[in-house]
Amino acid sequence: MRIILSVLVVWIHTARVVYGDDLFLWQSELRPLLKSVLPMFFILSGFLVAGSLERSRTLLSFLGNRFIRIYPALAVEVFLSALVLGAVFTSLDLSVYFVDAEFWRYLVNVTGHIHFSLPGVFSANPDGGTVNIQLWTVPYELECYIAIALLFLLGVVKRRVLSVAAVIACTLFYGLVRYWRHGPDWADFPTTMSGNLLICGFLLGIVFYLYRDRIRWDPRLFVLACASVLYAYWNTSFGDFLALPGLAYVTVFLGICSPRKLAVLKGADYSYGIFLYGYPIQQALYAMGPVGQTWFLNGFLACALSAVFAAFSWHLVEKPALRLKSRIIGLEDRWIRLRAVILGDAPGQQVIAREVAVRGD
């Protein structure tokens, strides 16, 4: 699912790269599919992250695991874009490029404060000056983790109704804010996606995970969910938010079909790398000449090259970073011991000691 969604993101961006504007796509018959991709990404992320939340003993291990999964690959991509891609494609002299304030602002992307341009890079492209447009979702991903951390502290795993309340509250709040900003014609507002909608999708993914014992896996419900998504997008003035429940069911239904995995994908997750490297590669292909300036060739070549970079990212950055989980567990054990001592929980200390002994720590 994640691979397919990542590849779709690359293909959707071909219009922006080649023509400089993708609004015509979002107003076409493909609109339901296009508007579903990123929410499905966040719904799937919420569903999977909720499993990590359930397995975590404290917020330390949960946030630590999220950090090592997201941050190292993002940092490497940002530095490669600035130091290598930018240096190759900038129209400025390198002595000017590396001291430009815009160059240093781009490096701040590693903190989640997103800047899309590098000095003199891709300035002649139709989407002039943009290096990595898909990073616009990063601040909303961070907000998702803040939201789920708060739910963790409130005990959402034991009181799953809190997740439902959070989805309803966020959807109503963000929906009213968007309506207030854009008026009754907000569905025709020229934007491809609301970032706040993605947060609602993420929280809805958590709901589906926590209620997985109550939600039926049924092809008839799948068809009904697809129909509700299409109806919401085409026949209501606030379809983005109305489509979310049906879209969540579609996402989870497809995700747990579990078809046989291709051998090259076993034990690997290239989706994040494709997502990170796709747009810079597309912009570079366009800047290199006519071959990359045709939308279908740009999309095909970008998918192939981003898959190569994704493999590099997984095997040399992401997978090694995941080995730090044992250190995070060690820190968590120390914190639990310290907390037990502070609270005078001697039985708790004995239980922790037995757990550590069993794991061989």
Short mmCIF file of C-alpha atoms in Angstrom, two decimals:
data_model
loop_
_atom_site.label_atom_id
_atom_site.label_comp_id
_atom_site.label_asym_id
_atom_site.label_seq_id
_atom_site.Cartn_x
_atom_site.Cartn_y
_atom_site.Cartn_z
CA MET A 1 0.00 0.00 0.00
CA ARG A 2 2.70 2.49 0.94
CA ILE A 3 4.73 1.73 -2.19
CA ILE A 4 1.68 2.22 -4.42
CA LEU A 5 0.74 5.49 -2.72
CA SER A 6 4.33 6.79 -2.95
CA VAL A 7 4.48 6.02 -6.66
CA LEU A 8 1.12 7.73 -7.20
CA VAL A 9 2.50 10.85 -5.51
CA VAL A 10 5.34 10.89 -8.07
CA TRP A 11 2.92 10.52 -11.01
CA ILE A 12 0.61 13.22 -9.67
CA HIS A 13 3.55 15.61 -9.50
CA THR A 14 4.45 15.13 -13.18
CA ALA A 15 1.84 17.76 -14.14
CA ARG A 16 3.34 20.34 -11.80
CA VAL A 17 6.90 19.58 -12.92
CA VAL A 18 6.20 19.63 -16.65
CA TYR A 19 3.46 22.26 -16.91
CA GLY A 20 4.10 24.36 -13.80
CA ASP A 21 0.47 24.01 -12.65
CA ASP A 22 -1.53 20.93 -11.73
CA LEU A 23 -4.87 22.59 -10.98
CA PHE A 24 -6.38 21.18 -14.19
CA LEU A 25 -5.77 17.68 -12.84
CA TRP A 26 -7.62 18.37 -9.60
CA GLN A 27 -10.61 19.65 -11.54
CA SER A 28 -10.68 16.64 -13.89
CA GLU A 29 -12.48 13.29 -13.66
CA LEU A 30 -9.43 11.99 -11.77
CA ARG A 31 -10.18 14.28 -8.83
CA PRO A 32 -11.48 11.54 -6.44
CA LEU A 33 -8.34 9.45 -6.96
CA LEU A 34 -5.96 12.41 -6.68
CA LYS A 35 -7.62 13.77 -3.55
CA SER A 36 -7.53 10.31 -1.93
CA VAL A 37 -3.81 9.57 -2.15
CA LEU A 38 -2.41 11.71 0.67
CA PRO A 39 -5.31 11.13 3.08
CA MET A 40 -4.88 7.38 2.49
CA PHE A 41 -1.18 7.78 3.26
CA PHE A 42 -1.99 9.43 6.59
CA ILE A 43 -4.82 7.01 7.41
CA LEU A 44 -2.48 4.08 6.81
CA SER A 45 0.21 5.77 8.89
CA GLY A 46 -2.23 6.31 11.76
CA PHE A 47 -3.35 2.68 11.62
CA LEU A 48 0.21 1.35 11.73
CA VAL A 49 1.52 3.86 14.25
CA ALA A 50 -1.36 2.98 16.59
CA GLY A 51 0.12 -0.52 16.79
CA SER A 52 3.42 0.99 17.91
CA LEU A 53 1.51 3.11 20.42
CA GLU A 54 -0.18 0.03 21.86
CA ARG A 55 3.14 -1.79 22.26
CA SER A 56 4.92 1.14 23.90
CA ARG A 57 5.25 1.15 27.68
CA THR A 58 5.99 4.87 27.89
CA LEU A 59 5.95 7.93 25.68
CA LEU A 60 9.76 7.76 25.57
CA SER A 61 9.88 4.60 23.47
CA PHE A 62 6.96 5.65 21.27
CA LEU A 63 8.39 9.06 20.34
CA GLY A 64 11.91 7.66 20.17
CA ASN A 65 10.84 5.04 17.64
CA ARG A 66 9.00 7.66 15.60
CA PHE A 67 12.10 9.87 15.62
CA ILE A 68 14.50 7.22 14.32
CA ARG A 69 12.00 6.17 11.66
CA ILE A 70 11.44 9.66 10.24
CA TYR A 71 14.34 11.97 11.05
CA PRO A 72 17.55 10.27 9.76
CA ALA A 73 16.21 9.70 6.24
CA LEU A 74 14.76 13.22 6.10
CA ALA A 75 18.06 14.76 7.26
CA VAL A 76 20.10 12.83 4.68
CA GLU A 77 17.71 13.81 1.86
CA VAL A 78 17.82 17.49 2.88
CA PHE A 79 21.62 17.57 3.00
CA LEU A 80 21.99 15.69 -0.29
CA SER A 81 19.58 18.11 -1.97
CA ALA A 82 21.43 21.14 -0.63
CA LEU A 83 25.03 19.98 -0.94
CA VAL A 84 24.93 17.81 -4.08
CA LEU A 85 21.79 18.43 -6.15
CA GLY A 86 21.84 22.16 -5.51
CA ALA A 87 25.55 22.46 -6.25
CA VAL A 88 25.09 20.67 -9.59
CA PHE A 89 22.00 22.56 -10.80
CA THR A 90 22.43 26.06 -9.38
CA SER A 91 22.87 28.88 -11.87
CA LEU A 92 25.04 30.72 -9.35
CA ASP A 93 28.74 30.45 -8.76
CA LEU A 94 29.37 27.94 -5.96
CA SER A 95 31.17 30.57 -3.89
CA VAL A 96 27.93 32.55 -3.94
CA TYR A 97 25.59 29.56 -3.63
CA PHE A 98 27.03 28.20 -0.38
CA VAL A 99 26.92 31.53 1.45
CA ASP A 100 23.45 32.55 0.29
CA ALA A 101 20.92 32.90 3.12
CA GLU A 102 18.43 30.79 1.12
CA PHE A 103 20.87 27.86 1.19
CA TRP A 104 21.07 27.97 4.98
CA ARG A 105 17.31 28.34 5.32
CA TYR A 106 16.86 25.16 3.29
CA LEU A 107 18.96 23.22 5.81
CA VAL A 108 16.42 24.18 8.48
CA ASN A 109 14.10 21.63 6.80
CA VAL A 110 15.59 19.02 9.12
CA THR A 111 13.73 20.67 12.01
CA GLY A 112 10.35 20.47 10.30
CA HIS A 113 10.30 24.19 9.35
CA ILE A 114 9.98 23.73 5.61
CA HIS A 115 11.62 25.81 2.86
CA PHE A 116 11.23 24.66 -0.73
CA SER A 117 13.87 26.58 -2.67
CA LEU A 118 17.63 26.70 -3.04
CA PRO A 119 19.44 29.72 -4.56
CA GLY A 120 19.45 29.52 -8.36
CA VAL A 121 18.27 25.90 -8.46
CA PHE A 122 15.63 24.93 -11.05
CA SER A 123 14.75 28.60 -11.53
CA ALA A 124 14.14 28.00 -15.27
CA ASN A 125 11.80 25.03 -14.69
CA PRO A 126 8.02 25.50 -15.04
CA ASP A 127 7.73 25.00 -11.27
CA GLY A 128 10.52 27.51 -10.86
CA GLY A 129 12.71 27.39 -7.79
CA THR A 130 10.98 24.48 -6.09
CA VAL A 131 13.26 21.65 -5.02
CA ASN A 132 11.06 19.40 -2.89
CA ILE A 133 7.39 20.31 -2.80
CA GLN A 134 6.24 17.15 -1.01
CA LEU A 135 7.95 18.25 2.20
CA TRP A 136 4.89 20.46 2.77
CA THR A 137 3.32 17.55 4.68
CA VAL A 138 6.16 17.30 7.23
CA PRO A 139 4.77 19.92 9.69
CA TYR A 140 1.43 18.12 9.65
CA GLU A 141 3.16 14.80 10.34
CA LEU A 142 4.75 16.39 13.38
CA GLU A 143 1.33 17.66 14.50
CA CYS A 144 0.01 14.12 14.13
CA TYR A 145 2.65 12.83 16.51
CA ILE A 146 1.89 15.61 18.98
CA ALA A 147 -1.80 14.64 18.81
CA ILE A 148 -1.14 10.94 19.33
CA ALA A 149 1.27 11.71 22.19
CA LEU A 150 -1.51 13.62 23.94
CA LEU A 151 -3.90 10.71 23.36
CA PHE A 152 -1.27 8.37 24.82
CA LEU A 153 -1.05 10.49 27.97
CA LEU A 154 -4.84 10.40 28.22
CA GLY A 155 -4.80 6.61 28.02
CA VAL A 156 -6.34 6.19 24.58
CA VAL A 157 -5.25 2.53 24.36
CA LYS A 158 -7.41 1.66 27.37
CA ARG A 159 -10.12 4.22 26.60
CA ARG A 160 -10.43 4.00 22.83
CA VAL A 161 -13.54 6.17 22.77
CA LEU A 162 -11.14 9.08 23.24
CA SER A 163 -9.85 8.49 19.72
CA VAL A 164 -13.37 8.81 18.32
CA ALA A 165 -13.91 12.03 20.25
CA ALA A 166 -10.60 13.39 18.94
CA VAL A 167 -11.55 12.68 15.32
CA ILE A 168 -14.97 14.29 15.67
CA ALA A 169 -13.56 17.35 17.44
CA CYS A 170 -10.72 17.87 14.95
CA THR A 171 -12.93 17.34 11.90
CA LEU A 172 -15.54 19.80 13.14
CA PHE A 173 -12.92 22.34 14.14
CA TYR A 174 -10.86 22.17 10.94
CA GLY A 175 -13.97 21.97 8.78
CA LEU A 176 -15.46 25.10 10.34
CA VAL A 177 -12.13 26.94 10.07
CA ARG A 178 -11.87 26.10 6.39
CA TYR A 179 -15.48 27.10 5.76
CA TRP A 180 -14.93 30.37 7.63
CA ARG A 181 -11.88 31.16 5.52
CA HIS A 182 -13.27 30.28 2.10
CA GLY A 183 -17.04 30.57 2.39
CA PRO A 184 -19.71 28.33 0.89
CA ASP A 185 -17.65 27.72 -2.29
CA TRP A 186 -14.80 26.17 -0.34
CA ALA A 187 -15.02 22.88 -2.28
CA ASP A 188 -14.01 24.81 -5.42
CA PHE A 189 -11.22 26.63 -3.61
CA PRO A 190 -8.09 26.10 -5.79
CA THR A 191 -6.11 23.94 -3.44
CA THR A 192 -5.10 20.33 -3.86
CA MET A 193 -5.32 19.33 -0.21
CA SER A 194 -5.87 20.69 3.26
CA GLY A 195 -3.09 19.77 5.68
CA ASN A 196 -5.56 19.73 8.56
CA LEU A 197 -7.55 17.10 6.68
CA LEU A 198 -4.48 14.87 6.81
CA ILE A 199 -4.37 15.13 10.61
CA CYS A 200 -8.02 14.04 10.76
CA GLY A 201 -7.17 11.10 8.48
CA PHE A 202 -4.27 10.10 10.72
CA LEU A 203 -6.51 10.13 13.80
CA LEU A 204 -9.15 8.15 11.92
CA GLY A 205 -6.52 5.51 11.15
CA ILE A 206 -5.91 5.22 14.90
CA VAL A 207 -9.66 4.75 15.46
CA PHE A 208 -9.81 1.92 12.92
CA TYR A 209 -6.87 0.19 14.59
CA LEU A 210 -8.28 0.48 18.10
CA TYR A 211 -11.71 -0.77 16.94
CA ARG A 212 -10.31 -3.45 14.64
CA ASP A 213 -12.18 -6.13 16.63
CA ARG A 214 -15.52 -4.43 15.91
CA ILE A 215 -15.16 -3.40 12.25
CA ARG A 216 -16.11 -6.08 9.72
CA TRP A 217 -13.88 -6.89 6.74
CA ASP A 218 -16.57 -7.19 4.07
CA PRO A 219 -16.31 -6.67 0.27
CA ARG A 220 -19.85 -5.28 0.26
CA LEU A 221 -18.86 -2.62 2.78
CA PHE A 222 -15.79 -1.90 0.65
CA VAL A 223 -17.97 -1.20 -2.39
CA LEU A 224 -20.28 0.96 -0.28
CA ALA A 225 -17.29 2.88 1.10
CA CYS A 226 -15.97 3.53 -2.43
CA ALA A 227 -19.40 4.82 -3.47
CA SER A 228 -19.56 7.12 -0.44
CA VAL A 229 -16.13 8.57 -1.28
CA LEU A 230 -17.14 9.31 -4.87
CA TYR A 231 -20.44 10.84 -3.79
CA ALA A 232 -18.75 13.01 -1.15
CA TYR A 233 -16.16 14.37 -3.58
CA TRP A 234 -18.58 15.15 -6.41
CA ASN A 235 -21.91 16.03 -4.79
CA THR A 236 -21.23 17.95 -1.58
CA SER A 237 -19.63 21.29 -0.77
CA PHE A 238 -17.45 19.78 1.95
CA GLY A 239 -16.56 16.47 0.36
CA ASP A 240 -12.98 16.26 1.62
CA PHE A 241 -14.05 15.72 5.20
CA LEU A 242 -17.19 13.69 4.41
CA ALA A 243 -15.10 11.28 2.34
CA LEU A 244 -12.75 10.44 5.24
CA PRO A 245 -14.73 7.59 6.93
CA GLY A 246 -15.29 5.77 3.65
CA LEU A 247 -11.70 6.43 2.61
CA ALA A 248 -10.45 5.00 5.91
CA TYR A 249 -12.42 1.80 5.34
CA VAL A 250 -11.10 1.52 1.77
CA THR A 251 -7.52 2.02 2.97
CA VAL A 252 -7.67 -0.52 5.78
CA PHE A 253 -9.61 -3.03 3.64
CA LEU A 254 -6.97 -2.92 0.91
CA GLY A 255 -4.13 -2.86 3.43
CA ILE A 256 -5.16 -6.10 5.15
CA CYS A 257 -5.79 -8.00 1.92
CA SER A 258 -2.09 -8.92 2.26
CA PRO A 259 -1.24 -10.16 -1.25
CA ARG A 260 2.06 -11.99 -1.66
CA LYS A 261 4.96 -9.57 -1.45
CA LEU A 262 7.51 -9.27 -4.24
CA ALA A 263 10.83 -10.79 -3.20
CA VAL A 264 12.66 -7.47 -3.62
CA LEU A 265 10.30 -5.81 -1.10
CA LYS A 266 10.53 -8.43 1.64
CA GLY A 267 12.13 -7.00 4.76
CA ALA A 268 12.30 -3.52 3.24
CA ASP A 269 10.16 -0.39 3.07
CA TYR A 270 11.08 1.83 0.13
CA SER A 271 7.97 4.00 0.30
CA TYR A 272 9.47 6.76 2.44
CA GLY A 273 12.52 7.05 0.19
CA ILE A 274 10.37 7.28 -2.95
CA PHE A 275 8.31 9.97 -1.28
CA LEU A 276 11.39 11.96 -0.23
CA TYR A 277 13.45 11.74 -3.43
CA GLY A 278 10.74 11.72 -6.10
CA TYR A 279 10.24 15.45 -6.64
CA PRO A 280 13.91 16.55 -6.63
CA ILE A 281 14.60 13.82 -9.20
CA GLN A 282 11.65 14.96 -11.34
CA GLN A 283 12.87 18.55 -11.28
CA ALA A 284 16.40 17.43 -12.16
CA LEU A 285 15.12 15.33 -15.08
CA TYR A 286 13.25 18.33 -16.48
CA ALA A 287 16.30 20.57 -16.11
CA MET A 288 18.48 18.05 -17.97
CA GLY A 289 16.62 18.28 -21.26
CA PRO A 290 13.77 17.15 -23.54
CA VAL A 291 13.48 13.58 -22.29
CA GLY A 292 12.47 14.69 -18.81
CA GLN A 293 10.16 17.37 -20.19
CA THR A 294 7.50 14.90 -21.34
CA TRP A 295 5.14 14.02 -18.50
CA PHE A 296 5.02 10.24 -18.98
CA LEU A 297 8.78 9.90 -19.48
CA ASN A 298 9.40 12.16 -16.50
CA GLY A 299 7.10 10.03 -14.34
CA PHE A 300 8.55 6.71 -15.54
CA LEU A 301 12.19 7.73 -15.12
CA ALA A 302 11.52 9.46 -11.79
CA CYS A 303 9.86 6.32 -10.39
CA ALA A 304 12.80 4.17 -11.47
CA LEU A 305 15.47 6.53 -10.14
CA SER A 306 13.63 7.32 -6.91
CA ALA A 307 13.33 3.56 -6.28
CA VAL A 308 17.14 3.35 -6.52
CA PHE A 309 17.55 6.21 -4.06
CA ALA A 310 14.88 4.70 -1.83
CA ALA A 311 16.86 1.45 -1.70
CA PHE A 312 19.95 3.46 -0.76
CA SER A 313 17.97 5.29 1.91
CA TRP A 314 16.51 2.09 3.37
CA HIS A 315 19.66 -0.04 3.46
CA LEU A 316 22.17 2.67 4.41
CA VAL A 317 20.11 5.08 6.52
CA GLU A 318 16.66 3.90 7.63
CA LYS A 319 17.37 0.25 8.46
CA PRO A 320 20.60 1.02 10.40
CA ALA A 321 18.73 3.76 12.30
CA LEU A 322 16.07 1.24 13.35
CA ARG A 323 18.77 -0.71 15.21
CA LEU A 324 18.75 2.11 17.73
CA LYS A 325 15.47 0.71 19.07
CA SER A 326 17.43 -1.42 21.54
CA ARG A 327 19.07 1.70 22.96
CA ILE A 328 15.70 3.42 23.25
CA ILE A 329 14.36 0.39 25.15
CA GLY A 330 17.41 0.58 27.41
CA LEU A 331 16.75 4.25 28.15
CA GLU A 332 13.12 3.44 28.80
CA ASP A 333 14.07 0.68 31.23
CA ARG A 334 16.28 3.11 33.15
CA TRP A 335 13.48 5.66 33.25
CA ILE A 336 10.98 3.09 34.54
CA ARG A 337 13.45 1.99 37.23
CA LEU A 338 14.07 5.59 38.27
CA ARG A 339 10.35 6.31 38.35
CA ALA A 340 9.79 3.19 40.45
CA VAL A 341 12.45 4.32 42.93
CA ILE A 342 11.02 7.83 43.15
CA LEU A 343 7.53 6.48 43.72
CA GLY A 344 8.77 3.76 46.06
CA ASP A 345 7.32 1.03 43.84
CA ALA A 346 9.48 -1.91 44.93
CA PRO A 347 7.25 -4.56 43.28
CA GLY A 348 7.44 -2.56 40.08
CA GLN A 349 11.24 -2.65 40.30
CA GLN A 350 11.20 -6.42 40.66
CA VAL A 351 8.93 -6.81 37.62
CA ILE A 352 11.20 -4.58 35.55
CA ALA A 353 14.25 -6.52 36.69
CA ARG A 354 12.65 -9.76 35.55
CA GLU A 355 11.74 -8.25 32.17
CA VAL A 356 15.28 -7.01 31.65
CA ALA A 357 16.70 -10.40 32.64
CA VAL A 358 14.48 -12.19 30.15
CA ARG A 359 15.57 -9.86 27.32
CA GLY A 360 19.21 -10.30 28.32
CA ASP A 361 19.82 -6.57 28.77
#
